[in-house]
Coordinates of C-alpha atoms in Angstrom, one line a residue:
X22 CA -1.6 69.9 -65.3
X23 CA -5.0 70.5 -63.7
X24 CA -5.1 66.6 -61.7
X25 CA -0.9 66.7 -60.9
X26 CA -1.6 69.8 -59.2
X27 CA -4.8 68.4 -57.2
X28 CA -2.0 65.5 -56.5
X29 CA 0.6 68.1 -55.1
X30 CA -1.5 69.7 -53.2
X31 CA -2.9 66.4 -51.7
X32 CA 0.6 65.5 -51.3
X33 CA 1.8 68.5 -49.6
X34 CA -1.0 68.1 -47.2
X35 CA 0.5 65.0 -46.5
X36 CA 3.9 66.6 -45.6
X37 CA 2.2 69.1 -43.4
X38 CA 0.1 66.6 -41.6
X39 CA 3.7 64.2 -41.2
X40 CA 5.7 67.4 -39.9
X41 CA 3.0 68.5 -37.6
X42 CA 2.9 64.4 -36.1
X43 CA 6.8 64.3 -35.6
X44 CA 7.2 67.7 -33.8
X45 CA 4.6 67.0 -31.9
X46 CA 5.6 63.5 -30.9
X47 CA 9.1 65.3 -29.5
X48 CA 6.3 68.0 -27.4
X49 CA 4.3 65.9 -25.9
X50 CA 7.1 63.4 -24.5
X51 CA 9.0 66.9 -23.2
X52 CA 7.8 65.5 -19.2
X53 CA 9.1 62.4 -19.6
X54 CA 12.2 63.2 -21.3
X55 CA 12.9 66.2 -18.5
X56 CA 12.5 63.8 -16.1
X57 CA 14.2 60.5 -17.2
X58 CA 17.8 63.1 -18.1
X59 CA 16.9 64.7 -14.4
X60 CA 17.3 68.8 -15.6
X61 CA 15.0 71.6 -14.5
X62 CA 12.8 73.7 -16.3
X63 CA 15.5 76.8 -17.0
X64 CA 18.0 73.7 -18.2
X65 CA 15.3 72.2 -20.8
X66 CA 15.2 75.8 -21.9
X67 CA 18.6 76.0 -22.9
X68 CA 18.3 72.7 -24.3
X69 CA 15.7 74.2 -26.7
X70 CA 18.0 77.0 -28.1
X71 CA 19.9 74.1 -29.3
X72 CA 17.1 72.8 -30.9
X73 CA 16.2 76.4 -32.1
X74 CA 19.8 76.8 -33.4
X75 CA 19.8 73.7 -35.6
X76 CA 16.6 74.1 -37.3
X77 CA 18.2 77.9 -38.3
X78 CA 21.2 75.8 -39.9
X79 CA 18.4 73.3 -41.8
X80 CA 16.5 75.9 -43.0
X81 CA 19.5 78.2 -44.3
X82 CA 20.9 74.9 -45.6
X83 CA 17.8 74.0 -47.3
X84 CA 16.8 77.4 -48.9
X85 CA 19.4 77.0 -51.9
X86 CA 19.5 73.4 -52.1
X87 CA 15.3 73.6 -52.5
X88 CA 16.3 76.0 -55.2
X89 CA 18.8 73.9 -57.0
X90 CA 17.5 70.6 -56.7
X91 CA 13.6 71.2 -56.3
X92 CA 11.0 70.5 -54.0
X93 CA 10.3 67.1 -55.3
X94 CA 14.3 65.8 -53.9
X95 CA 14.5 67.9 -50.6
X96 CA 10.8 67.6 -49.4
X97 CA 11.3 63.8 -49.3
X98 CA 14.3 63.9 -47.7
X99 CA 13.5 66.3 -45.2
X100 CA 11.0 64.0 -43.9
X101 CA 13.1 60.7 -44.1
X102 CA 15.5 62.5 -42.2
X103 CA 12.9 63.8 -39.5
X104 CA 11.6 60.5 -39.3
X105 CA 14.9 58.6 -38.3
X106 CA 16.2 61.0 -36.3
X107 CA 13.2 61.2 -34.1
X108 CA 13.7 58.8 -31.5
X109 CA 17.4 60.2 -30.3
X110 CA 15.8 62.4 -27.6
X111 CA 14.1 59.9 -26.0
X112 CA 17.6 57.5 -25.4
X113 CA 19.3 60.4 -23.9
X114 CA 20.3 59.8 -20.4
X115 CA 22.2 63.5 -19.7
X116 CA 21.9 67.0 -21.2
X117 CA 24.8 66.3 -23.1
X118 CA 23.6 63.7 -24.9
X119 CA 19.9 65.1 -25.2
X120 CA 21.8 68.5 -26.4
X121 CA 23.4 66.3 -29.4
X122 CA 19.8 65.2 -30.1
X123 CA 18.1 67.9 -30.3
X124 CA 20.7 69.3 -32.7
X125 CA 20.2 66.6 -35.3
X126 CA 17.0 66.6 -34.8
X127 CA 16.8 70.3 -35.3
X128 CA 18.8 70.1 -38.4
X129 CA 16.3 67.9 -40.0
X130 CA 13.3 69.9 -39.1
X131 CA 14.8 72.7 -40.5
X132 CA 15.6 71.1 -43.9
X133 CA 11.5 69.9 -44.1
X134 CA 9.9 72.7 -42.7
X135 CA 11.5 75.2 -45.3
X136 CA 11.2 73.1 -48.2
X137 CA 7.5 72.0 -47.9
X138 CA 6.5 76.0 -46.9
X139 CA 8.7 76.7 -50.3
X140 CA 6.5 73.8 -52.2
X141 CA 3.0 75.0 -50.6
X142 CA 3.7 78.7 -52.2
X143 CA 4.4 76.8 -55.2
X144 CA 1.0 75.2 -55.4
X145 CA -0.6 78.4 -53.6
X146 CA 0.5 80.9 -56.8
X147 CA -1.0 77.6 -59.5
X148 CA -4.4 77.9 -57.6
X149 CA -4.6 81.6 -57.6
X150 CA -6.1 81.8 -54.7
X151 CA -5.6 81.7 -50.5
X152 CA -4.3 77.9 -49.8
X153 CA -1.8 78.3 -47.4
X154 CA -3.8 78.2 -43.9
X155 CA -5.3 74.9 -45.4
X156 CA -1.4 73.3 -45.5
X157 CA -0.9 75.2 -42.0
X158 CA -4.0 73.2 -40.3
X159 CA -2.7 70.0 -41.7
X160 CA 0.3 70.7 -39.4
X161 CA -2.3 71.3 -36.5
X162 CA -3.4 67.7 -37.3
X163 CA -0.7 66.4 -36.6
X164 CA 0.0 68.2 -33.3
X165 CA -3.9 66.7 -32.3
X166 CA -2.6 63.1 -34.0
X167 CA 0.6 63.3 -31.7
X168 CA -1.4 64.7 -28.6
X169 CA -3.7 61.3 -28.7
X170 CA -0.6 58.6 -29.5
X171 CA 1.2 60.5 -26.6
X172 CA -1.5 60.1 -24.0
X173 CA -1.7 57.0 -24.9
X174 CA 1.9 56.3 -24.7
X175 CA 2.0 57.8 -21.5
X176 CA -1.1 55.8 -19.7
X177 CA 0.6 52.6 -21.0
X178 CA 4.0 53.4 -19.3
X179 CA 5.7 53.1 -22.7
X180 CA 9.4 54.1 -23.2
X181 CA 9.9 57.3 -24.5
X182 CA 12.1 56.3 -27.5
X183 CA 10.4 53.1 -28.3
X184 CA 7.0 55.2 -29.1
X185 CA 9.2 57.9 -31.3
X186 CA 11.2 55.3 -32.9
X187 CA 7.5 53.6 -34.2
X188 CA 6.1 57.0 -35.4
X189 CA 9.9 58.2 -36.7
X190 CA 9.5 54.7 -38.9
X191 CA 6.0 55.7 -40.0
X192 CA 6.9 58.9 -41.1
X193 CA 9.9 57.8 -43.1
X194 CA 7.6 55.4 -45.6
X195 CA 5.3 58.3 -45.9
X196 CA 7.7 61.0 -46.7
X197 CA 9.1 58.3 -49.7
X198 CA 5.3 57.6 -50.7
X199 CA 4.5 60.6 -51.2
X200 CA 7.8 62.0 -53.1
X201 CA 5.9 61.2 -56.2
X202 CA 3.2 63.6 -56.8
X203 CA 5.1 67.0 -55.9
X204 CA 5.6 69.3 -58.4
X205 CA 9.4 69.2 -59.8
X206 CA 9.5 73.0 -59.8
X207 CA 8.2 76.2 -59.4
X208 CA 5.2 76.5 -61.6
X209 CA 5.1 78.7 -64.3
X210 CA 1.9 80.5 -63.2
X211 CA 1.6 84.5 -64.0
X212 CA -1.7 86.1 -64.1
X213 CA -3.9 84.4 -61.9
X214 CA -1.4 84.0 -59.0
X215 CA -0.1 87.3 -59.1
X216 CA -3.7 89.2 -59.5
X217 CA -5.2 86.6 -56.8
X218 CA -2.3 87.7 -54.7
X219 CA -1.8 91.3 -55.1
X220 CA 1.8 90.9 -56.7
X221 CA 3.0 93.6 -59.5
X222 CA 5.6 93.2 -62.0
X223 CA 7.2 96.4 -61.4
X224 CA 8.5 95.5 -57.7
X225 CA 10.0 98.2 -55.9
X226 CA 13.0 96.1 -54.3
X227 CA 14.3 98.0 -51.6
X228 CA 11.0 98.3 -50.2
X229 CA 10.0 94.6 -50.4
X230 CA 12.6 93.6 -48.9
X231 CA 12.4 96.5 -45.9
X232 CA 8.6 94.9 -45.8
X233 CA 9.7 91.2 -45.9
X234 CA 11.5 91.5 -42.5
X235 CA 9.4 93.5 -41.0
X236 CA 7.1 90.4 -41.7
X237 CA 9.4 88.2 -40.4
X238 CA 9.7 90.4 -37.3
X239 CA 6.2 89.8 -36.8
X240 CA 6.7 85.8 -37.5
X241 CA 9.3 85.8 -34.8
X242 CA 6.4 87.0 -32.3
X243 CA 3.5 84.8 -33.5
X244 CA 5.9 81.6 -33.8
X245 CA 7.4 82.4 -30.4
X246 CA 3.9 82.5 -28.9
X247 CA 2.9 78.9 -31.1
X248 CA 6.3 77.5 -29.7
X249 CA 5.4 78.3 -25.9
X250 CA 2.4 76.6 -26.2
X251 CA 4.3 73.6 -27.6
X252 CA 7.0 73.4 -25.4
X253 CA 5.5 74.3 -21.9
X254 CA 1.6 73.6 -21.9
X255 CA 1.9 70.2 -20.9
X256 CA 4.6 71.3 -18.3
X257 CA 2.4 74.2 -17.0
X258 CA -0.8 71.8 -16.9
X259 CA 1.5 68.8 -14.4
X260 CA 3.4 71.6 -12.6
X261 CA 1.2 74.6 -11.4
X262 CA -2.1 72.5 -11.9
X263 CA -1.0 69.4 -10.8
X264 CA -2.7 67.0 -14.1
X265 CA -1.3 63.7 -14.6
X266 CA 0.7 63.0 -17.3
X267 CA -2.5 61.7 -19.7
X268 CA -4.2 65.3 -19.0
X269 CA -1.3 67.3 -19.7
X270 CA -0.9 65.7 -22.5
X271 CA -4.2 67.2 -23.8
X272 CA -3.5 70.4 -22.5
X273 CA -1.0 70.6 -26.0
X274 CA -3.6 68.6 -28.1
X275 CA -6.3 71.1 -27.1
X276 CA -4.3 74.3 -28.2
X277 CA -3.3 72.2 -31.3
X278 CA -6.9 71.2 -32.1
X279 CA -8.0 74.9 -32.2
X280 CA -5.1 75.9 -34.2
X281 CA -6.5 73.3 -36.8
X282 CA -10.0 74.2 -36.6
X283 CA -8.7 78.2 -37.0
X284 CA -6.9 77.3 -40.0
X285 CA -9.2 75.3 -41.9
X286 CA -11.7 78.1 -41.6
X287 CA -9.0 80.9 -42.1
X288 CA -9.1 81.0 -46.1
X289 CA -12.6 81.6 -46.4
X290 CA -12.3 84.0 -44.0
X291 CA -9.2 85.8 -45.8
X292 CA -10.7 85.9 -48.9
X293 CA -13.8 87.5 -47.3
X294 CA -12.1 90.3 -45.0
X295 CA -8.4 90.0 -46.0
X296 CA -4.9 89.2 -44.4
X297 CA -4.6 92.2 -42.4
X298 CA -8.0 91.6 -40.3
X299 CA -6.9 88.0 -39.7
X300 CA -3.6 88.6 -38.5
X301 CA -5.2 91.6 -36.2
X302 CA -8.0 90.3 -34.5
X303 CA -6.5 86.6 -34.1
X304 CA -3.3 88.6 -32.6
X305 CA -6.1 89.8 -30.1
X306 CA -8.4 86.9 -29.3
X307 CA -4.8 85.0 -28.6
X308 CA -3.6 87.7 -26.0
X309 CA -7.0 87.0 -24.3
X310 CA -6.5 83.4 -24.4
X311 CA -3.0 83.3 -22.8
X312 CA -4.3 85.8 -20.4
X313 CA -6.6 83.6 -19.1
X314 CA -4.3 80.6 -18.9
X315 CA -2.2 82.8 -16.6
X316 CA -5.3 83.9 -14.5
X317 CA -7.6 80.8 -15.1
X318 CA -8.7 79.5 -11.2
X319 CA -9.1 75.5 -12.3
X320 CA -8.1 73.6 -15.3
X321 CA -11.3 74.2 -17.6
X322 CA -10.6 77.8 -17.5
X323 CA -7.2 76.9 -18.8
X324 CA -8.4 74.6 -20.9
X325 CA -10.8 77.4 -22.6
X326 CA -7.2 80.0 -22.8
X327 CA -5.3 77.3 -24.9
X328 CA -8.0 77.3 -27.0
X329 CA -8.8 80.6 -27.9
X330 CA -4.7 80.6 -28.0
X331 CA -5.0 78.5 -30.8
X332 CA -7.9 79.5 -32.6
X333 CA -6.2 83.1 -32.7
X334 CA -2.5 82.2 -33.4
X335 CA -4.4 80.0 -36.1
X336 CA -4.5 82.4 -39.0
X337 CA -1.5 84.5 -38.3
X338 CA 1.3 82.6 -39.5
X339 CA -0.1 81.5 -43.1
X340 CA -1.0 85.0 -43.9
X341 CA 3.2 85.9 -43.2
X342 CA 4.1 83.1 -45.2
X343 CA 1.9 83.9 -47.8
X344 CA 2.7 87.9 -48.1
X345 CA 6.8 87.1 -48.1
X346 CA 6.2 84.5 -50.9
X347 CA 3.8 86.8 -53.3
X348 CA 5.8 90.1 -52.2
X349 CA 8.1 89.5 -55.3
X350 CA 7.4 86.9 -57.6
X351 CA 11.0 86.8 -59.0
X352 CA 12.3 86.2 -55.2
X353 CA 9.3 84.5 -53.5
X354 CA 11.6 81.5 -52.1
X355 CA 14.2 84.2 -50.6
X356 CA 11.8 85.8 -49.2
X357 CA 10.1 83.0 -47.5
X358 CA 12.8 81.4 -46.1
X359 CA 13.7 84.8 -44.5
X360 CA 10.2 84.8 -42.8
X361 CA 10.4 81.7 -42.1
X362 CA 14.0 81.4 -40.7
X363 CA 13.2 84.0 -37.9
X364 CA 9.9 82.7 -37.3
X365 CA 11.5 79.2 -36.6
X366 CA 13.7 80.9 -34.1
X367 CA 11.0 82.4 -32.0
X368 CA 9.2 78.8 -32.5
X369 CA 12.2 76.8 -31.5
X370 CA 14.7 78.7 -29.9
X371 CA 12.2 81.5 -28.6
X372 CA 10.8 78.9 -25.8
X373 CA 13.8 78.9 -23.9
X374 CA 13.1 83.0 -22.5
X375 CA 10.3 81.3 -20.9
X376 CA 12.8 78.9 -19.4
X377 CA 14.9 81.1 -18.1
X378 CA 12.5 83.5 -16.7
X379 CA 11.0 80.6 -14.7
X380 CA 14.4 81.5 -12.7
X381 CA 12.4 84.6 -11.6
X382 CA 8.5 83.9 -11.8
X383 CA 6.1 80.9 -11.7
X384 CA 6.0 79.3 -15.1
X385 CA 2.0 80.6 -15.7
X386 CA 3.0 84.4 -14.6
X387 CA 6.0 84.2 -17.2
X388 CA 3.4 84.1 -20.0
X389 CA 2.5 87.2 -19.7
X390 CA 5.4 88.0 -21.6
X391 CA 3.2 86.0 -24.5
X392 CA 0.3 88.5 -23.8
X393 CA 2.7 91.1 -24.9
X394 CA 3.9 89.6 -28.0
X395 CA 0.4 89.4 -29.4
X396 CA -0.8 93.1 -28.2
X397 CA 2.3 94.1 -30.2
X398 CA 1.7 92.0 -33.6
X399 CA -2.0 93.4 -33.8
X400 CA 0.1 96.4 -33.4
X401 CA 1.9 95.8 -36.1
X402 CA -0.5 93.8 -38.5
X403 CA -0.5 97.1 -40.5
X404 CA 2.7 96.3 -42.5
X405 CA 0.3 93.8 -44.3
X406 CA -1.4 97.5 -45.9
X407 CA 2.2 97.7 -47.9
X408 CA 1.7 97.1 -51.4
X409 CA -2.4 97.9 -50.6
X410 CA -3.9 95.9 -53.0
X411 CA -3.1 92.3 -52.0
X412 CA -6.0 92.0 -50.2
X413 CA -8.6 93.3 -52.5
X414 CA -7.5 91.1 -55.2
X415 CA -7.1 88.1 -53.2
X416 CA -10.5 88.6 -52.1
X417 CA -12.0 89.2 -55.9
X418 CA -10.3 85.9 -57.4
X419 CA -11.2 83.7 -54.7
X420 CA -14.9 85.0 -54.2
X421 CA -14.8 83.5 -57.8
X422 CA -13.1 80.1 -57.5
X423 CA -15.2 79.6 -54.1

């Protein structure tokens, strides 16, 4: 049991990294795309809720079927699916077509991003100890991964669908190579998981799930603020700075680089001063970092916000994740994909407010509405006090597995 577990957790680092490399190949091609279908910035953020609103279909659609045919069927095909359906953006030539896209596409992010979170609480409850931000920076290495194939893309004047049709072909023989070595269901892990994670047996239901969506309240704001820097870095950094296309390229790849540097720290870090401190203080170092990416005078200075952006934002959503799927044992993947369902909408569909309130401000002044979202979760981070003693065990079982 021991070495198929190291394999699924190798394996769903795998998934994370692959997930993390497609969504990211769709960000940083956003320019081009915008400009080769000839719609503004309020139209592409429209567009988005499209996007937003098929990965909300996936992951409702994938929640059950997870359930009823396992991780080790939907995870794969998730993928597969991400992975062929990739290049569609890049052949649309009107928002009509690019609409269509983007709702495929959508659909099939949903379907992996629900099932792999699903698997990764799986493997997170067998260790019996704080894993999650680990699987979360592996995403972030793919957003860096993407960042660099983009730029390149870019300074070789490559077709936008010829370079996401290559990495959509990638990603499908990786999501079938690795089908193998996830777990074919839920483990059937008590003790450690539920000490290590603060979960009791005697779950008071009404006020778990009163508690979940609170969390996934608080998801909705994080993931908003992750999918702004997705969807309109690169845009801000060629529109109010005037980068070329290779440097604004970057601009994405240097907010994605801190969020994996945050994350692969974040464990340690949870274990030593729990999940509420993380989700606080990152919530506050990230409304600094936007801050000064509205105020920065020169592109360094912006630079320096999108990474202390990223370095906050870094632990936040793991520690969600991870509180909705230990909340109740008996429910974890319920609870997650509520969590995650209205995270994903801020992520996806949540991009689009800053779209539309380009129709009233400059794109960098409309982040301020970011600044406020993060203010508000460290506002909120106290909901992760509920059920008190998560924190305090989580701390004791991994000070001992460290």
């Amino acid at each position: 049991m021991e070495r198929s577990l190291r394999a699924a957790r190798v394996a769903t680092y795998v998934y994370f990294v692959l997930y993390g490399t497609l969504l990211g190949t769709w960000v940083v091609n956003i320019p081009a795309i915008e400009e080769r279908v000839g719609i503004s910035h309020a139209t592409l953020g429209g567009l988005l809720v499209v996007l937003g609103l098929g990965a909300f279909v996936g992951m409702q659609v994938a929640g059950p079927m997870t359930d009823r045919l396992g991780t080790r069927v939907v995870v794969p095909a998730g993928g597969v699916l991400c992975g062929a359906t990739l290049f569609l953006p890049g052949l649309a030539d009107d928002p009509w077509t690019l609409g269509a896209a983007l709702l495929v596409f959508g659909l099939c992010n949903g379907c992996l991003d629900v099932s792999m979170n699903a698997h990764a609480v799986h493997v997170e409850k067998a260790y019996g100890r704080p894993v999650m931000s680990g699987f979360h920076a592996t995403f972030s290495v793919g957003g860096v991964l993407a960042a660099l194939a983009g730029a390149g893309a870019a300074s070789a004047g490559l077709h936008p669908a010829a370079g996401m049709a290559a990495m959509g072909a990638v990603g499908v023989v990786i999501a079938l190579a690795s089908a193998r070595a996830l777990l074919p269901a839920a483990p059937a892990v008590e003790s450690p998981s539920a000490e290590g994670t603060g979960t009791s047996q005697d779950v008071d239901r009404g006020g778990t799930t009163g508690r979940v969506w609170l969390l996934a309240v608080l998801a909705l704001m994080v993931m908003l603020c992750e999918g702004a820097a997705n969807d309109w870095s690169a845009l801000h950094m060629r529109d109010v700075l005037g980068a070329s296309a290779g440097a604004a390229a970057f601009a994405y790849g240097t907010f994605a680089a801190a969020m994996t540097i945050g994350r692969l720290l974040a464990d340690r870090f949870v274990a030593r001063f729990g999940s509420l401190a993380i989700l606080r203080h990152g919530a506050v170092m990230a409304a600094a970092g936007i801050t000064l990416v509205v105020l920065g005078p020169g592109m360094w200075a912006v630079f320096t916000g999108w990474a202390l952006f990223g370095l906050g934002l870094s632990g936040c959503v793991p520690q969600l994740f991870s509180a909705a799927g230990h909340a109740d044992p008996s429910a974890a993947g319920a609870n997650v994909s509520r969590v995650a369902g209205l995270g994903y909408v801020g992520m996806l569909a949540g991009p689009a407010v800053i779209g539309w309130l380009t129709h009233v401000v400059a794109l960098n002044h409309a982040f301020v509405l970011l600044t406020l979202l993060c203010v508000t979760t460290a506002v909120g981070a106290r909901v992760l006090r509920t059920g008190s003693d998560g924190d305090t065990h989580r701390r004791e079982v991994a000070a001992n597995t460290h």
